[in-house]
Coordinates of C-alpha atoms in Angstrom, one line a residue:
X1 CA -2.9 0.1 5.6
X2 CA -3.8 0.2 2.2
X3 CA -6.8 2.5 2.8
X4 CA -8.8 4.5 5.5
X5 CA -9.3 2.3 8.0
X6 CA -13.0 2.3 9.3
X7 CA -14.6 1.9 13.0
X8 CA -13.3 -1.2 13.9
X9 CA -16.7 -3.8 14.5
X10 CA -16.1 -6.6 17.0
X11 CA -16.4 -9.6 14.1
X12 CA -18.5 -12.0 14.6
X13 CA -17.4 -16.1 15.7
X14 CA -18.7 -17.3 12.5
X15 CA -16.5 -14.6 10.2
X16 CA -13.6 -14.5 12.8
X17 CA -13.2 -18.8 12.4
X18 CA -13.5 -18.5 8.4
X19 CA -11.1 -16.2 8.3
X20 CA -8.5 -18.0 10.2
X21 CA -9.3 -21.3 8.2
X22 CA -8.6 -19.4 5.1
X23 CA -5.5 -18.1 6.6
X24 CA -4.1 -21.6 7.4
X25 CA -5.3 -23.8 4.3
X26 CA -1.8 -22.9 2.8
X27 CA -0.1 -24.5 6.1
X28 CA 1.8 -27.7 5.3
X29 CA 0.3 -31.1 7.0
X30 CA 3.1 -31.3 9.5
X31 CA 2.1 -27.8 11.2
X32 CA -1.7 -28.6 10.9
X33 CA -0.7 -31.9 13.0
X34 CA 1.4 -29.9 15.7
X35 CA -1.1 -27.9 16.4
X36 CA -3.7 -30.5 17.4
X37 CA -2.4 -30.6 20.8
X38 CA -2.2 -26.4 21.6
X39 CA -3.5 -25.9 25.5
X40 CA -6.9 -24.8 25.0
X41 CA -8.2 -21.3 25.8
X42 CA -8.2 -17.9 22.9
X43 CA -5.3 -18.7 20.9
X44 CA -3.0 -15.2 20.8
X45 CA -2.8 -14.6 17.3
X46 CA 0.4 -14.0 15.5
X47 CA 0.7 -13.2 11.6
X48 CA 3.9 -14.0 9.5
X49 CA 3.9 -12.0 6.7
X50 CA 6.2 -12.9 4.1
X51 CA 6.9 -14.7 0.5
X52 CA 5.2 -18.0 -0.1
X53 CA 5.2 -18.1 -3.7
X54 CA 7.2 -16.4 -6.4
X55 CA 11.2 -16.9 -6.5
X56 CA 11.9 -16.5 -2.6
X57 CA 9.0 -19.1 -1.7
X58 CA 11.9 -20.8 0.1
X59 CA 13.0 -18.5 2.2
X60 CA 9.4 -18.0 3.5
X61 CA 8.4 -20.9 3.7
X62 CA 12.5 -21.7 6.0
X63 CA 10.8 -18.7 8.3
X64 CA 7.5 -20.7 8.4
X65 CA 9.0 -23.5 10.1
X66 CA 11.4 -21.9 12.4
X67 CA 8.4 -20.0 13.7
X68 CA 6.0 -22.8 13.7
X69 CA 9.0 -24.8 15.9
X70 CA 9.3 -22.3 18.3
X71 CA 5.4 -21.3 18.8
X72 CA 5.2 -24.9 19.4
X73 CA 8.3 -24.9 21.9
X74 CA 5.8 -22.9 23.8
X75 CA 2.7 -24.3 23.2
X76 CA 3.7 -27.4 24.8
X77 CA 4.7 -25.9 28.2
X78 CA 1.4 -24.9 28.4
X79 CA 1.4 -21.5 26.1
X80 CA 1.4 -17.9 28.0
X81 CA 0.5 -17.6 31.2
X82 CA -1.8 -14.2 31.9
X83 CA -3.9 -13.5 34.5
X84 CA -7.3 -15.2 34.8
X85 CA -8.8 -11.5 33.5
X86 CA -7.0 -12.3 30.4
X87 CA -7.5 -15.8 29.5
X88 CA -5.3 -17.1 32.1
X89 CA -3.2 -19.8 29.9
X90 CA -3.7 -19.0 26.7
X91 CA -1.5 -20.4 23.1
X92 CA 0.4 -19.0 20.5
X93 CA -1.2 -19.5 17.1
X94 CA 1.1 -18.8 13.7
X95 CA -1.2 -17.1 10.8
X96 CA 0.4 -17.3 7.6
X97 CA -0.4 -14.7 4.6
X98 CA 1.0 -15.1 1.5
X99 CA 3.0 -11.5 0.8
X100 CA 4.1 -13.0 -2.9
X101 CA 7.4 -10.7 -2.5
X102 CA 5.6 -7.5 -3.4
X103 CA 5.6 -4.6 -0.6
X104 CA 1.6 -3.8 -2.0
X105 CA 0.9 -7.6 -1.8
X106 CA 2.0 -7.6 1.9
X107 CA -0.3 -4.4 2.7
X108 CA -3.0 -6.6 1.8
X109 CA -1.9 -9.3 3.5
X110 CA -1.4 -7.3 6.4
X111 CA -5.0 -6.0 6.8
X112 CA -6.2 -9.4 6.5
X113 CA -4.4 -10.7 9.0
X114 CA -6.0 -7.5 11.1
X115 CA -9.4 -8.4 10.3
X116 CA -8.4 -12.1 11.5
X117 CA -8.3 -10.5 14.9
X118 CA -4.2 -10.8 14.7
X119 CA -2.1 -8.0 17.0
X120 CA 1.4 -9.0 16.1
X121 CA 2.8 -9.4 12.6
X122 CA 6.2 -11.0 11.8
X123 CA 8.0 -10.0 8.8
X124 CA 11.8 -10.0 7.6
X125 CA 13.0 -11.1 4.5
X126 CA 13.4 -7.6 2.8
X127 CA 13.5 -4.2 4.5
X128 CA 11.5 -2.5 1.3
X129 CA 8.6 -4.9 2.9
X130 CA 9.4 -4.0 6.3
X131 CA 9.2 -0.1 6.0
X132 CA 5.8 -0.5 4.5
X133 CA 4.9 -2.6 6.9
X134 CA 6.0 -0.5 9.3
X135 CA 4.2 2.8 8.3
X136 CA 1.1 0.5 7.8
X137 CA 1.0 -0.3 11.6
X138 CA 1.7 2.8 12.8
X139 CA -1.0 4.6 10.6
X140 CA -2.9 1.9 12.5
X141 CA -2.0 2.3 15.7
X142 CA -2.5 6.6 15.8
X143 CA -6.3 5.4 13.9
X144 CA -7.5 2.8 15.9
X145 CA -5.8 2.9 19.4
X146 CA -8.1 0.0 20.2
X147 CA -7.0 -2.4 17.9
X148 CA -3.4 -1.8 17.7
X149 CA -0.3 -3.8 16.2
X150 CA 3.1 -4.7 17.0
X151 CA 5.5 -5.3 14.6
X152 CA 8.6 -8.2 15.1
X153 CA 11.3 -7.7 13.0
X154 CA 13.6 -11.1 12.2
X155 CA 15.3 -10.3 9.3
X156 CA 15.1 -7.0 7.8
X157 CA 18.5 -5.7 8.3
X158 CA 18.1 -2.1 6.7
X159 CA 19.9 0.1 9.6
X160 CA 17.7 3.0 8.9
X161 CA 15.3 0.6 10.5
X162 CA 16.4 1.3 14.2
X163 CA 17.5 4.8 13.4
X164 CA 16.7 7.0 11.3
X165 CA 13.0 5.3 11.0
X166 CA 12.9 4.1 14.2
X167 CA 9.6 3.1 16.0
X168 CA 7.7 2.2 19.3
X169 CA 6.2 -0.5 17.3
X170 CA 9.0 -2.1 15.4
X171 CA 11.7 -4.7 17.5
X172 CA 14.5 -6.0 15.8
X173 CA 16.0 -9.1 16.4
X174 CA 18.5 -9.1 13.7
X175 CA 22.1 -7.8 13.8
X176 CA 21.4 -5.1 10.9
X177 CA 23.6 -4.9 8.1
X178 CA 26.7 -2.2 10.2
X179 CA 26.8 -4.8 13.2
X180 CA 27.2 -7.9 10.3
X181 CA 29.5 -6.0 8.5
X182 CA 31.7 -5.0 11.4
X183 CA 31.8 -8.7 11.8
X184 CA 32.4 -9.5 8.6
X185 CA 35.5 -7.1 8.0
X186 CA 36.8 -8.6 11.7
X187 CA 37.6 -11.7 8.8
X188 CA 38.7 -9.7 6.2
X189 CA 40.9 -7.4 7.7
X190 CA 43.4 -10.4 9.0
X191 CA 43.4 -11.7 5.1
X192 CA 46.5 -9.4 3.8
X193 CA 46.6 -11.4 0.8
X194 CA 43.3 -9.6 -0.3
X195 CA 44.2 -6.4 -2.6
X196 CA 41.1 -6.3 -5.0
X197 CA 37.3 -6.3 -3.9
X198 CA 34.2 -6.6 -6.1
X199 CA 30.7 -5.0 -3.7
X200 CA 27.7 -6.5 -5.7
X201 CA 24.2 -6.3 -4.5
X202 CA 20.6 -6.4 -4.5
X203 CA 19.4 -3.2 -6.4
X204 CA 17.1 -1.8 -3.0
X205 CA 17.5 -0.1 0.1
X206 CA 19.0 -3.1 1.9
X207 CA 21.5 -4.0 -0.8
X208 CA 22.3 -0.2 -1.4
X209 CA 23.1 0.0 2.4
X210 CA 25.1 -2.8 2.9
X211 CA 27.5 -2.0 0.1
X212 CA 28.0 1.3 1.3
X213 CA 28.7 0.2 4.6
X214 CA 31.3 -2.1 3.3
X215 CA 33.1 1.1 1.2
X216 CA 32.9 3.2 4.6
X217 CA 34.5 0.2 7.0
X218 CA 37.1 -1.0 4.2
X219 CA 38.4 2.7 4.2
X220 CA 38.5 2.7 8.0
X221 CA 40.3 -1.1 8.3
X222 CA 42.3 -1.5 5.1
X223 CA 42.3 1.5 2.6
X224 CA 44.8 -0.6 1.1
X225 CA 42.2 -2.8 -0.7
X226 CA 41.3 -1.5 -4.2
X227 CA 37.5 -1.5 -4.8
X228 CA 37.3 -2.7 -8.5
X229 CA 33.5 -2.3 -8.8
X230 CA 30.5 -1.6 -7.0
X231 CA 27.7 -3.3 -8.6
X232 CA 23.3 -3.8 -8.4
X233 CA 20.8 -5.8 -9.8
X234 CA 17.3 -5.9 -10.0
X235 CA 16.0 -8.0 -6.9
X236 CA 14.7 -11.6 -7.6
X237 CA 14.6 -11.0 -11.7
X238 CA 17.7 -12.4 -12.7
X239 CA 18.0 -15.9 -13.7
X240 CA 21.1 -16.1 -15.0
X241 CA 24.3 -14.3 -13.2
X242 CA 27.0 -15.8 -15.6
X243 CA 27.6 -12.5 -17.4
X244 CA 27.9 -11.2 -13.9
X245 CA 30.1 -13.3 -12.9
X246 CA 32.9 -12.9 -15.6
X247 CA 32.3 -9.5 -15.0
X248 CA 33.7 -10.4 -11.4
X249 CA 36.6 -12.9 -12.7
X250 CA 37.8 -10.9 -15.3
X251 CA 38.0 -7.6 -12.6
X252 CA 40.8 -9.4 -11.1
X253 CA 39.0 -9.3 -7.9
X254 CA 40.1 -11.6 -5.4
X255 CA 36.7 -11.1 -2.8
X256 CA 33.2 -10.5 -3.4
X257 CA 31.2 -8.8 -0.6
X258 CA 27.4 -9.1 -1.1
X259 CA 24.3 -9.1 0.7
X260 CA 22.7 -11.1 -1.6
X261 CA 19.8 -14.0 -0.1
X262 CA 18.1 -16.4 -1.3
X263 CA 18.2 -17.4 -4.9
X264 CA 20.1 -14.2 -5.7
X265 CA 22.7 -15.6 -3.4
X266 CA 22.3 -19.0 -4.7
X267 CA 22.3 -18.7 -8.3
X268 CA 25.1 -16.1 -7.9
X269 CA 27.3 -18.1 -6.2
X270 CA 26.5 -21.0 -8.5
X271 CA 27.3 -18.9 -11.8
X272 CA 30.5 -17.5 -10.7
X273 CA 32.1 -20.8 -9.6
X274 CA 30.8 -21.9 -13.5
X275 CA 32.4 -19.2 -15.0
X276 CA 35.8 -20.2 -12.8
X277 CA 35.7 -17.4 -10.4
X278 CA 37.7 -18.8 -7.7
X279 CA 38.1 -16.0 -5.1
X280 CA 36.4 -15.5 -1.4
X281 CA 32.5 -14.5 -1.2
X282 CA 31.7 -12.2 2.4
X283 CA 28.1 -13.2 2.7
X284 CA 25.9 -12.3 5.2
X285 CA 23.5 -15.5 3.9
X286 CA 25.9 -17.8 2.4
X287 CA 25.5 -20.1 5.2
X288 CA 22.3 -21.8 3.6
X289 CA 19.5 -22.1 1.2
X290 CA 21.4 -23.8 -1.2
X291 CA 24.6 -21.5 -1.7
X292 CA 26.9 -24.0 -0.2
X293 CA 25.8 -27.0 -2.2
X294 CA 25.8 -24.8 -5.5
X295 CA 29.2 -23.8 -4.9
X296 CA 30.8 -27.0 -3.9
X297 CA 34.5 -27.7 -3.3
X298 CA 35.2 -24.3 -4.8
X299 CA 34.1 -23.1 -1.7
X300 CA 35.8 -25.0 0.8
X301 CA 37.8 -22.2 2.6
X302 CA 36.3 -19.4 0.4
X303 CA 32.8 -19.0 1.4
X304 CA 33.0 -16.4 4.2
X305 CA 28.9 -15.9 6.7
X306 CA 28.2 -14.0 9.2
X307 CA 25.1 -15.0 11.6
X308 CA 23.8 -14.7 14.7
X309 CA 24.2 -18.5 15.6
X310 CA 25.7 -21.4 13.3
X311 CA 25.1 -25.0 14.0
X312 CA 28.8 -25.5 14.6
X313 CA 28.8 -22.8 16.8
X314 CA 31.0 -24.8 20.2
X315 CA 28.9 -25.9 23.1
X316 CA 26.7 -28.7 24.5
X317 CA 23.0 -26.7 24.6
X318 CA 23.9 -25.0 21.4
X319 CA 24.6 -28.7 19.3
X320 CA 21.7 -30.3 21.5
X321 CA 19.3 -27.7 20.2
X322 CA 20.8 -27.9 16.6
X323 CA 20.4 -31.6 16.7
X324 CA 16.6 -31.3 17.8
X325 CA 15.4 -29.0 14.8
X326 CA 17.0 -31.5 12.6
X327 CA 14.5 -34.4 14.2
X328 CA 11.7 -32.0 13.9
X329 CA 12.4 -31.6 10.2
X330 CA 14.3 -34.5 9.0
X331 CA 14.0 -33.9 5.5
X332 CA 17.7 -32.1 4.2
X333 CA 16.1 -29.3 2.4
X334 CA 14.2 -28.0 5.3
X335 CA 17.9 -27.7 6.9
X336 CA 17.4 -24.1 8.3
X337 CA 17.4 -22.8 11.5
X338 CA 18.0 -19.6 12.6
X339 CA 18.5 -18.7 17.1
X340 CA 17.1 -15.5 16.7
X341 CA 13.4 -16.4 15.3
X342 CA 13.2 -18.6 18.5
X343 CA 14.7 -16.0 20.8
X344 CA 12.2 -13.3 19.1
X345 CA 9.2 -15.7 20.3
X346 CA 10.8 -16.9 23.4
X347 CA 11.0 -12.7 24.2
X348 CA 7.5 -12.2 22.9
X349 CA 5.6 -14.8 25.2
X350 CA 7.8 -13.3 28.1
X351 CA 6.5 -9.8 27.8
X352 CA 3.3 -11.1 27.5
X353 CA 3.8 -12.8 31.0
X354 CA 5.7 -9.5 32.4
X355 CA 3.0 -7.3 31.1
X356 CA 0.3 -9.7 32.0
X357 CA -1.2 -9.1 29.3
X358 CA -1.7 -9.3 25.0
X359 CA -2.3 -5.5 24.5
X360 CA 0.6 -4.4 22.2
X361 CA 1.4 -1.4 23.8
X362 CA 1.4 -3.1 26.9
X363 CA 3.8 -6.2 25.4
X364 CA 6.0 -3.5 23.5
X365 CA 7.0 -1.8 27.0
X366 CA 7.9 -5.2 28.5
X367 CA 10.2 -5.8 26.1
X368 CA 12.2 -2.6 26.3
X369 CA 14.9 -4.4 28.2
X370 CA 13.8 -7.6 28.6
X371 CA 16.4 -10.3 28.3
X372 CA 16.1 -14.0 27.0
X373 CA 18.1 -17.0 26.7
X374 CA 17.9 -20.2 24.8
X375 CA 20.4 -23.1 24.7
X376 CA 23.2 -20.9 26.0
X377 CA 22.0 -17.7 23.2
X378 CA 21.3 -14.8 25.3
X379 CA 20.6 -11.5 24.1
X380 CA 18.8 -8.0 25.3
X381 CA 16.6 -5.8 23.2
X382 CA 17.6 -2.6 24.0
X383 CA 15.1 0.0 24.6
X384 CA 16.3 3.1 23.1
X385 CA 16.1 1.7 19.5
X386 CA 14.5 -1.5 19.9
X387 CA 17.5 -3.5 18.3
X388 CA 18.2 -6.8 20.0
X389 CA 22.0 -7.1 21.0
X390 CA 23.6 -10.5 20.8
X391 CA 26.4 -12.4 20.2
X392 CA 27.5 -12.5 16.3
X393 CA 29.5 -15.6 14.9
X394 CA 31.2 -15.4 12.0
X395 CA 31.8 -19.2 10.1
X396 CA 33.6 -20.3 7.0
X397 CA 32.9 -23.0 4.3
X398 CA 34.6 -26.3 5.3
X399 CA 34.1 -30.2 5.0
X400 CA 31.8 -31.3 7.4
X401 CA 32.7 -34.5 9.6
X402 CA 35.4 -33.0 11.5
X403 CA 35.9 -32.3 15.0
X404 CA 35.2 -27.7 14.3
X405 CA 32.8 -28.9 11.3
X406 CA 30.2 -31.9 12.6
X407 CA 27.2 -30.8 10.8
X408 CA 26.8 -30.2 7.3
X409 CA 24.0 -27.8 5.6
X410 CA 21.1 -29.3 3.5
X411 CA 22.6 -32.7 3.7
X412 CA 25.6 -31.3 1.0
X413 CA 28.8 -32.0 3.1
X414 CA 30.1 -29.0 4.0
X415 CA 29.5 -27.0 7.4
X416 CA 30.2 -23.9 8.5
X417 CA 33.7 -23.5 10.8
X418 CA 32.9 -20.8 13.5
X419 CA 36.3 -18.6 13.2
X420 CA 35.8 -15.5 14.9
X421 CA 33.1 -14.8 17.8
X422 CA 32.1 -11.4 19.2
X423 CA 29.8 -10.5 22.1
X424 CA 27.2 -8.8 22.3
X425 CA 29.0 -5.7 24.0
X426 CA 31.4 -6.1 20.8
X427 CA 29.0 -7.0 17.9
X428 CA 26.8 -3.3 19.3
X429 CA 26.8 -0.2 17.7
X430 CA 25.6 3.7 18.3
X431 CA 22.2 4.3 17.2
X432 CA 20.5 7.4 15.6
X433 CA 16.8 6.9 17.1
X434 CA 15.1 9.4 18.7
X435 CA 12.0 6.8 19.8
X436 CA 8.7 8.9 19.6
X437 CA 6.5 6.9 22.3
X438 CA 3.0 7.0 22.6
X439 CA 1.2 9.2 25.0

């Protein structure tokens, strides 16, 4: 937290309930609607954390309703089932608080969402955000046992995350950036008519540690590639990445690998192509958010994403399921679903169940192990580090319409081929964490 935090005071009905209506005046009308129908009982609370406003409003607000979906999902089977000592069956409710992309912003937004009576905060979309989140809740947790929180990690792909900075009260459900790499050079390697590669990132821990993952796994799997430049940028400041991008084209370069995300992704992608950069991009987000319609039929073939799921990905429950986000959210620009941020609430209202009950410590044991499975995803978060272990799909840029390729992305026309498929036994990797667990 952002300062001593002091005896907790049971708050009272009338603060706790202005709280949470300040929490969700943000909340679009669609998600006020859905939850008009929530089973009835003391709602479990859950706060997302993460960028409303400012340049990566969209990726936020994408998280928003991929949470919202699957909170609902469980809402209407009749919510968590706990013993009658602890509410008996009880709903999921999603708090939002506005983070504004700033690691400080998101401490503040963190406390409030603890003074709203919230126990689990979700968070993802940078790892900067995440490992101040992550000390926040476990200077918490050691200060106020009573009143402890669990944090649920989506995006934040950082490996130190799971290792180095591992934590009883952090779970992962993300591939981080190693296990998408290794996926990614699975691609690459088979391309022999790659020599020259251009790394260019977002200047923070995230960007810094994919980049250096992709030197270390292009010297293991094809030392014959020439790194022409390895190259940062301030995160979400830069407006307009032409110069960068003849940078890129005039290195000779014939891939880019980047972990670039949201409109640093986007308006990347969009000034190369301008400046007639026609080579391969390696993305770990390249799949959405606007990167495949700014790119266009430069792309086809060229645009390169690893994920955890993709909507092309083969098979019945996994199309069905695709095809039922899109009738939840019509509209083409809301075109963004991501497996994992259901599996991570699927796992979350099962350990509640297992445990039988909401107390975090409780919740965090039950998941150590637990597996889960939705529309033929299954994965297991593994208890030594708390990183979820899945199957990772790697997909390429392609017309949509075609037998591989029947859904596009954002309405643009081009889809996302699934070429290459690893387990979850393959996608793993060793872990550094030595897991300090409460007494």
């Amino acid at each position: 937290m952002t300062h001593p935090t002091p005896t907790p005071k049971t708050p009272s009905r009338r603060w706790l309930l202005g709280g949470l209506l300040a929490a969700c005046a943000a909340w679009p009308a669609w998600a006020q609607a859905a939850t008009a129908a929530e089973p009835k009982g003391e709602p479990i609370r859950l706060a997302l954390v993460e960028s409303l406003s400012g340049p990566f409003a969209n990726t936020g607000e994408a998280v928003f309703r991929n949470l919202a979906w699957a909170v609902e999902r469980v809402n209407a089977r009749g919510g968590v089932a706990l013993p009658a000592a602890q509410g008996g069956q009880r709903p999921l409710q999603l708090l939002r608080f506005d983070s504004k992309g700033q690691s400080d912003e998101a401490l503040a937004a963190l406390q409030s969402a603890r003074d709203a009576g919230a126990q689990y905060v979700l968070q993802g979309n940078s790892s900067a955000t995440a490992e101040a989140i992550l000390n926040a809740v476990e200077k918490n947790n050691q200060r106020t046992p009573q009143q402890r929180m669990l944090f649920l990690n989506y995006s934040a792909v950082d490996p130190a995350l799971t290792n180095e900075k591992c934590s009883f009260w952090h779970f992962r459900f993300d591939a981080h950036a190693d296990m998408r790499m290794n996926a990614l050079m699975e691609v690459l390697q088979a391309d022999t008519a790659i020599k020259k590669v251009y790394l260019f990132g977002q200047d923070y821990s995230f960007g810094h540690a994919v980049l250096r993952e992709a030197r270390r796994q292009l010297g293991q799997r094809r030392p014959d590639i020439e790194i022409v430049a390895e190259e940062y940028h301030p995160v979400g400041r830069i407006k307009d990445f032409a110069p960068y991008g003849a940078k890129i084209k005039a290195s000779g370069a014939q891939a880019v690998i980047t972990g670039n995300w949201g409109n640093d992704l986007t308006l990347f992608i969009k000034a190369a192509g301008e400046v007639g950069f026609d080579g391969s991009f390696y993305t770990f987000y390249g799949n959405a958010l606007g990167a495949p319609a700014a790119i266009g039929d430069a792309g086809i073939g060229k645009v390169i994403a690893v994920a955890d799921w993709l909507p092309n990905k083969p098979g019945q429950a996994s199309r069905a399921f695709y095809q039922s986000f899109r009738e939840r959210f019509p509209k083409p620009a809301d075109d963004y679903v991501h497996m994992r941020m259901q599996l991570l609430i699927e796992a979350l209202a099962a350990a509640m169940e297992k445990a039988g009950s909401t107390e975090p410590a409780a919740v965090a044991q039950a998941l150590e192990g637990l597996q889960v499975e939705l529309a033929g995803q299954a994965g297991q978060m593994r208890a030594a580090d708390h990183q979820f272990q899945q199957p990772l799909v790697v997909g390429r840029m392609q017309k949509a319409g075609s037998e591989a390729v029947p859904f596009d992305v954002e309405g643009s026309g081009y889809g996302f081929e699934v070429v290459r498929t690893l387990t979850p036994e393959q996608a793993q990797m060793p872990h550094r964490c030595s897991m300090q667990r409460p007494q």
